[in-house]
Short mmCIF file of C-alpha atoms in Angstrom, two decimals:
data_model
loop_
_atom_site.label_atom_id
_atom_site.label_comp_id
_atom_site.label_asym_id
_atom_site.label_seq_id
_atom_site.Cartn_x
_atom_site.Cartn_y
_atom_site.Cartn_z
CA MET A 16 87.75 -50.18 181.59
CA SER A 17 90.48 -52.73 181.02
CA ASN A 18 92.79 -53.78 183.83
CA ILE A 19 95.47 -51.08 183.91
CA TYR A 20 97.15 -52.82 186.83
CA ASN A 21 99.04 -55.57 185.05
CA SER A 22 100.38 -57.25 188.20
CA ILE A 23 96.90 -57.77 189.67
CA GLN A 24 94.74 -60.49 188.15
CA ARG A 25 93.01 -61.90 191.25
CA VAL A 26 91.86 -60.08 194.37
CA LEU A 27 90.72 -61.79 197.57
CA ILE A 28 87.96 -60.18 199.65
CA ILE A 29 87.78 -61.41 203.23
CA GLY A 30 84.39 -60.77 204.79
CA LEU A 31 81.11 -60.28 202.93
CA GLY A 32 79.56 -57.66 205.17
CA SER A 33 78.47 -54.26 203.85
CA ILE A 34 82.01 -52.94 203.34
CA GLY A 35 83.29 -56.13 201.69
CA ARG A 36 80.37 -56.05 199.26
CA ARG A 37 80.97 -52.37 198.53
CA HIS A 38 84.58 -53.10 197.60
CA ILE A 39 83.44 -55.92 195.30
CA GLY A 40 80.98 -53.64 193.52
CA ILE A 41 83.58 -50.92 192.98
CA ILE A 42 86.23 -53.34 191.69
CA LYS A 43 83.71 -54.91 189.30
CA GLU A 44 82.83 -51.48 187.95
CA LEU A 45 86.37 -50.08 187.71
CA LEU A 46 88.27 -53.21 186.72
CA PRO A 47 85.85 -55.83 185.40
CA GLU A 48 88.68 -58.08 184.17
CA ILE A 49 89.98 -58.70 187.69
CA LYS A 50 88.83 -62.03 189.15
CA ILE A 51 87.36 -61.57 192.62
CA ILE A 52 87.60 -64.35 195.19
CA ALA A 53 85.64 -64.12 198.44
CA LEU A 54 86.43 -65.80 201.73
CA SER A 55 83.42 -66.13 204.00
CA HIS A 56 83.02 -68.41 206.99
CA LYS A 57 79.25 -67.97 206.72
CA PRO A 58 77.41 -69.96 204.03
CA VAL A 59 76.96 -68.06 200.74
CA ASN A 60 74.40 -69.40 198.27
CA LEU A 61 75.03 -69.70 194.54
CA LYS A 62 72.51 -66.95 193.74
CA ASP A 63 74.45 -64.48 195.90
CA ILE A 64 77.77 -65.58 194.38
CA ASN A 65 76.40 -64.94 190.89
CA TYR A 66 74.84 -61.64 191.96
CA LEU A 67 78.18 -60.43 193.30
CA GLY A 68 79.96 -61.64 190.17
CA LEU A 69 82.54 -63.66 192.07
CA TYR A 70 85.13 -65.84 190.41
CA ASP A 71 84.95 -68.15 193.43
CA CYS A 72 83.81 -68.17 197.06
CA VAL A 73 85.69 -70.26 199.64
CA ASP A 74 85.37 -70.94 203.35
CA THR A 75 89.00 -71.40 204.44
CA ILE A 76 92.19 -69.40 204.06
CA GLU A 77 93.93 -72.49 202.64
CA LYS A 78 91.43 -72.68 199.77
CA ALA A 79 91.83 -68.94 199.18
CA LEU A 80 95.64 -69.18 199.01
CA ALA A 81 95.37 -72.10 196.54
CA LEU A 82 93.70 -69.68 194.08
CA ASN A 83 96.83 -67.47 194.09
CA PRO A 84 95.47 -63.95 194.68
CA GLU A 85 98.00 -61.13 194.25
CA ALA A 86 96.13 -58.74 196.59
CA ALA A 87 93.62 -58.98 199.41
CA ILE A 88 91.13 -56.68 201.09
CA ILE A 89 90.54 -57.67 204.71
CA ALA A 90 87.08 -56.58 205.82
CA ASN A 91 86.16 -59.10 208.51
CA PRO A 92 85.70 -58.01 212.18
CA SER A 93 88.73 -56.10 213.52
CA THR A 94 89.37 -58.67 216.28
CA MET A 95 90.10 -61.27 213.60
CA ARG A 96 92.30 -59.38 211.13
CA ILE A 97 95.94 -59.60 212.17
CA ASN A 98 96.42 -63.39 212.17
CA ILE A 99 94.86 -63.78 208.74
CA ALA A 100 96.84 -60.76 207.49
CA LYS A 101 100.10 -62.42 208.59
CA LEU A 102 99.22 -65.60 206.69
CA LEU A 103 98.53 -63.59 203.55
CA ALA A 104 101.64 -61.45 203.93
CA SER A 105 103.76 -64.57 204.36
CA ALA A 106 102.47 -65.68 200.97
CA GLY A 107 103.52 -62.34 199.43
CA ILE A 108 99.99 -60.96 199.03
CA HIS A 109 99.50 -57.17 199.10
CA LEU A 110 97.07 -56.03 201.80
CA LEU A 111 94.40 -53.38 202.24
CA ILE A 112 93.03 -53.77 205.77
CA GLU A 113 89.83 -51.97 206.65
CA LYS A 114 89.92 -49.51 209.52
CA PRO A 115 90.81 -50.01 212.27
CA ILE A 116 93.72 -52.23 211.29
CA SER A 117 92.99 -54.27 214.45
CA ALA A 118 91.08 -54.07 217.72
CA ASN A 119 94.35 -53.86 219.67
CA SER A 120 98.05 -53.38 218.96
CA ASP A 121 99.07 -57.02 219.43
CA GLY A 122 100.89 -58.23 216.34
CA ILE A 123 100.54 -55.07 214.24
CA GLN A 124 104.23 -54.15 214.31
CA GLU A 125 105.14 -57.74 213.43
CA LEU A 126 102.78 -57.51 210.43
CA ILE A 127 104.36 -54.21 209.36
CA ASP A 128 107.85 -55.72 209.63
CA LEU A 129 106.76 -58.81 207.67
CA CYS A 130 105.30 -56.69 204.85
CA GLN A 131 108.53 -54.68 204.67
CA LEU A 132 110.57 -57.89 204.56
CA LYS A 133 108.37 -59.29 201.77
CA ASP A 134 108.31 -55.93 199.95
CA ILE A 135 104.53 -55.88 199.80
CA VAL A 136 102.02 -53.05 200.18
CA LEU A 137 100.20 -52.70 203.50
CA MET A 138 97.46 -50.09 203.47
CA THR A 139 94.96 -49.12 206.20
CA GLY A 140 91.45 -48.31 204.96
CA TYR A 141 90.83 -44.83 206.34
CA ASN A 142 88.95 -43.72 203.23
CA LEU A 143 87.96 -40.38 204.82
CA ARG A 144 91.45 -39.11 203.96
CA PHE A 145 90.37 -39.07 200.32
CA LEU A 146 87.45 -36.70 200.97
CA PRO A 147 88.12 -33.43 199.10
CA SER A 148 86.77 -31.17 201.86
CA LEU A 149 88.98 -32.79 204.52
CA ILE A 150 92.01 -32.64 202.21
CA GLU A 151 91.40 -28.90 201.67
CA PHE A 152 90.83 -28.33 205.40
CA ARG A 153 94.20 -29.88 206.19
CA ARG A 154 95.94 -27.95 203.39
CA LEU A 155 94.60 -24.61 204.64
CA ILE A 156 95.79 -25.35 208.18
CA HIS A 157 99.25 -26.41 207.00
CA ASP A 158 99.45 -23.38 204.69
CA GLY A 159 98.88 -21.07 207.66
CA ARG A 160 95.36 -19.82 206.94
CA VAL A 161 94.57 -19.63 210.67
CA GLY A 162 98.16 -18.88 211.68
CA LYS A 163 99.42 -20.56 214.81
CA VAL A 164 96.90 -23.21 215.89
CA LEU A 165 95.74 -22.59 219.46
CA SER A 166 93.16 -25.37 219.84
CA PHE A 167 90.67 -27.58 218.02
CA GLN A 168 87.26 -29.09 218.72
CA ALA A 169 86.15 -32.18 216.78
CA GLU A 170 82.97 -34.21 216.94
CA VAL A 171 81.38 -37.20 215.28
CA GLY A 172 77.99 -38.63 216.08
CA GLN A 173 75.23 -40.69 214.54
CA ASN A 174 72.53 -42.99 215.82
CA LEU A 175 73.63 -46.62 215.69
CA SER A 176 70.04 -47.89 215.40
CA LYS A 177 69.67 -45.93 212.11
CA TRP A 178 73.21 -46.52 210.80
CA ARG A 179 72.50 -49.63 208.72
CA PRO A 180 68.75 -49.54 207.91
CA ASN A 181 68.65 -53.08 206.49
CA SER A 182 70.11 -54.81 209.54
CA ASP A 183 69.44 -55.15 213.26
CA TYR A 184 71.99 -52.91 214.99
CA LYS A 185 72.16 -55.28 217.96
CA LYS A 186 73.68 -57.96 215.71
CA THR A 187 76.24 -55.76 213.95
CA VAL A 188 79.98 -55.53 214.54
CA SER A 189 79.52 -52.01 215.95
CA SER A 190 77.52 -53.24 218.96
CA LYS A 191 79.67 -56.18 220.06
CA LYS A 192 82.91 -56.05 222.03
CA VAL A 193 84.01 -59.48 220.80
CA LEU A 194 83.90 -58.20 217.19
CA GLY A 195 85.66 -54.88 217.85
CA GLY A 196 82.65 -52.59 218.29
CA GLY A 197 82.23 -49.31 220.16
CA VAL A 198 82.73 -45.70 219.12
CA LEU A 199 86.52 -45.67 219.55
CA LEU A 200 87.16 -48.40 216.99
CA GLU A 201 84.14 -47.93 214.72
CA LEU A 202 84.53 -44.14 214.44
CA SER A 203 88.33 -44.11 214.52
CA HIS A 204 88.43 -42.03 211.32
CA GLU A 205 88.52 -39.04 213.66
CA ILE A 206 91.55 -40.29 215.54
CA ASP A 207 93.30 -40.98 212.23
CA TYR A 208 92.66 -37.53 210.75
CA ILE A 209 93.71 -35.83 213.99
CA ASN A 210 97.05 -37.66 213.69
CA TRP A 211 97.19 -36.75 209.97
CA ILE A 212 96.51 -33.04 210.49
CA PHE A 213 98.15 -32.27 213.83
CA GLY A 214 100.72 -35.06 214.22
CA LYS A 215 101.02 -37.62 216.96
CA ALA A 216 99.64 -36.45 220.31
CA ASP A 217 101.96 -36.40 223.31
CA TRP A 218 99.22 -37.26 225.81
CA VAL A 219 95.50 -37.95 226.17
CA LYS A 220 92.95 -37.48 228.95
CA SER A 221 89.62 -39.17 228.38
CA HIS A 222 86.29 -40.43 229.64
CA ILE A 223 84.48 -43.25 227.83
CA SER A 224 81.09 -44.60 228.84
CA LYS A 225 77.75 -46.06 227.79
CA GLN A 226 75.18 -43.26 228.05
CA SER A 227 72.19 -44.42 226.01
CA LYS A 228 69.66 -47.24 226.11
CA LEU A 229 71.15 -48.88 223.03
CA GLU A 230 71.37 -52.68 223.53
CA ILE A 231 75.14 -52.97 223.11
CA ASP A 232 78.02 -54.19 225.29
CA VAL A 233 80.48 -51.47 224.22
CA GLU A 234 80.97 -47.75 224.82
CA ASP A 235 78.66 -45.37 222.95
CA ASN A 236 80.35 -42.14 224.08
CA ALA A 237 83.92 -40.90 224.31
CA THR A 238 85.26 -37.49 225.25
CA ILE A 239 88.98 -37.08 224.68
CA ILE A 240 91.46 -34.26 225.24
CA PHE A 241 94.64 -34.44 223.15
CA GLY A 242 97.82 -32.59 224.08
CA PHE A 243 100.49 -31.67 221.51
CA LYS A 244 103.78 -30.17 222.66
CA GLY A 245 105.38 -27.64 220.34
CA PRO A 246 108.61 -25.64 220.41
CA THR A 247 109.53 -23.40 223.37
CA ASN A 248 107.23 -25.31 225.76
CA TYR A 249 104.12 -24.33 223.76
CA GLU A 250 101.28 -26.86 224.12
CA MET A 251 98.26 -27.10 221.82
CA VAL A 252 95.17 -28.86 223.16
CA GLY A 253 92.29 -30.38 221.22
CA LEU A 254 88.96 -31.93 222.14
CA LEU A 255 87.14 -34.82 220.44
CA ASN A 256 83.65 -36.06 221.27
CA MET A 257 82.29 -39.26 219.72
CA ASN A 258 78.89 -40.89 220.17
CA PHE A 259 76.55 -43.54 218.80
CA TYR A 260 73.24 -42.02 219.91
CA GLN A 261 72.59 -38.56 218.50
CA HIS A 262 69.78 -38.33 215.94
CA ASP A 263 71.37 -35.73 213.67
CA ASP A 264 74.46 -37.01 211.86
CA SER A 265 77.47 -34.86 212.66
CA ARG A 266 81.12 -34.85 211.59
CA LYS A 267 82.93 -31.57 212.23
CA CYS A 268 86.25 -30.08 213.24
CA LYS A 269 86.86 -26.49 214.30
CA VAL A 270 90.41 -25.16 214.42
CA ILE A 271 91.01 -21.90 216.25
CA GLY A 272 94.15 -19.98 215.37
CA GLU A 273 95.73 -16.58 215.81
CA LYS A 274 94.43 -15.38 212.41
CA GLY A 275 90.93 -16.83 212.59
CA THR A 276 88.78 -19.95 212.83
CA LEU A 277 88.44 -22.72 210.25
CA VAL A 278 85.57 -25.20 210.36
CA TRP A 279 85.23 -28.44 208.39
CA ASP A 280 81.75 -29.94 208.08
CA GLY A 281 82.07 -33.45 206.71
CA VAL A 282 78.30 -33.94 206.37
CA GLU A 283 77.85 -30.79 204.26
CA GLY A 284 81.22 -31.11 202.53
CA LYS A 285 82.11 -27.50 203.32
CA VAL A 286 84.99 -25.57 204.86
CA ARG A 287 84.25 -22.17 206.42
CA PHE A 288 86.66 -19.46 207.58
CA TYR A 289 86.10 -16.64 210.07
CA GLY A 290 88.88 -14.11 209.72
CA LYS A 291 90.37 -11.98 212.45
CA LYS A 292 90.19 -8.91 210.21
CA THR A 293 86.94 -9.57 208.32
CA ASN A 294 84.86 -10.65 211.32
CA ASN A 295 82.52 -12.79 209.23
CA TRP A 296 82.09 -16.34 208.01
CA LYS A 297 82.98 -17.26 204.43
CA ILE A 298 82.64 -20.61 202.67
CA VAL A 299 86.13 -21.19 201.25
CA PHE A 300 85.56 -24.71 199.88
CA SER A 301 82.57 -26.87 199.00
CA SER A 302 82.52 -30.37 197.56
CA PHE A 303 80.03 -33.17 197.97
CA PRO A 304 81.10 -36.15 195.85
CA GLU A 305 78.94 -39.25 195.41
CA ARG A 306 79.01 -41.83 198.18
CA ASP A 307 81.56 -44.23 196.69
CA PHE A 308 84.08 -41.54 195.70
CA THR A 309 86.44 -42.00 198.64
CA TYR A 310 86.36 -45.79 198.31
CA ILE A 311 87.15 -45.52 194.59
CA GLU A 312 90.10 -43.25 195.38
CA GLU A 313 91.25 -45.58 198.15
CA LEU A 314 91.20 -48.66 195.91
CA SER A 315 92.92 -46.73 193.10
CA ASN A 316 95.66 -45.70 195.53
CA PHE A 317 96.03 -49.29 196.76
CA PHE A 318 96.32 -50.77 193.27
CA SER A 319 98.66 -48.04 191.99
CA SER A 320 100.87 -48.46 195.07
CA ILE A 321 101.25 -52.14 194.15
CA GLU A 322 101.90 -51.40 190.49
CA LEU A 323 104.44 -48.64 191.17
CA SER A 324 106.01 -50.28 194.26
CA LYS A 325 105.37 -47.20 196.40
CA LYS A 326 104.02 -46.55 199.88
CA PRO A 327 100.22 -46.13 200.03
CA HIS A 328 98.55 -42.92 201.19
CA ILE A 329 97.59 -44.51 204.53
CA SER A 330 100.20 -46.98 205.72
CA GLY A 331 100.23 -49.80 208.22
CA GLU A 332 102.16 -47.48 210.54
CA ASP A 333 99.26 -45.01 210.33
CA GLY A 334 96.88 -47.80 211.32
CA LEU A 335 99.08 -48.73 214.28
CA LEU A 336 99.26 -45.10 215.43
CA SER A 337 95.46 -44.91 215.67
CA VAL A 338 95.22 -48.19 217.61
CA LEU A 339 97.93 -47.08 220.06
CA ALA A 340 96.02 -43.83 220.62
CA ILE A 341 92.81 -45.81 221.27
CA GLU A 342 94.59 -48.01 223.82
CA ALA A 343 95.92 -44.91 225.57
CA ILE A 344 92.42 -43.40 225.57
CA ARG A 345 90.98 -46.53 227.19
CA LYS A 346 93.76 -46.57 229.77
CA SER A 347 93.21 -42.89 230.60
CA SER A 348 89.50 -43.43 231.14
CA ASN A 349 90.09 -46.48 233.33
CA GLN A 350 92.73 -44.71 235.45
CA GLY A 351 91.10 -41.27 235.45
CA SER A 352 94.42 -39.67 234.58
CA ILE A 353 96.57 -38.36 231.74
CA VAL A 354 98.32 -41.05 229.71
CA TYR A 355 101.41 -40.23 227.68
CA LEU A 356 101.88 -41.80 224.28
#
């Protein structure tokens, strides 16, 4: 496929971990004419550079900027993203920042304002929003399939020691506080899609902890109650549980409404409905695309947003909203009380 995005000739990838390498592979397949530059502070040998098909690999941001990339994908640890993003934005470079956009909210609004001033795209990499089953789940809720939403129960869990089979979990970003690890940041897809489906929560009440024997210095469990205030003093409450230690992978959300119950299973790629009148379960949607599908859609949305000068599907503001929720969740757990957003 030729490069259909005429304004993009060179893309900078920051971070050559698993996600950075995945983005490189997808760009090479979709748009082989684009020149890919990598910035890695760790040594990269010539064999690896050739294997990845890189135009160049540099070890400083100054060297990267000298190669004049039009767009950048920031996939280094979340504690290191905002400062480098500001440098790139100042140079007029469009940005896709992997989720979470940062480990804390410091500097995110300034980055958003800078990108608006420079008229450049700022996208947050919550690729789960491109999953067909989650898109359909949200559509059915918004179209009133369950009627008035009374509550929801969401969960996500997988065993960190089995997450990346080719690496030692103790050395990964997920296990280290200094790199932005822990379930809240690493599994923040759930917090993003809760905001996307139900809107911004008014308050949270949470408990976060380390429950397992995993050799990590971050939380491996979080239980969060979200409160959403509606019209006429109506309040909808939802529950989210996240963990790093269960052996069966799980990613689900159950929405209970006046007309029935809707369940999304992200592992199976299915949406089920239990109707008030039918009193039985029915699969109303099923889709299980190949593994890279959501990343392909995410990159396509990023590049088309640049080409058409439009807002991306997941904005910098969306990324900030998730980080602010995470900070409120931490505060609630530390204080043992409700925290209002």
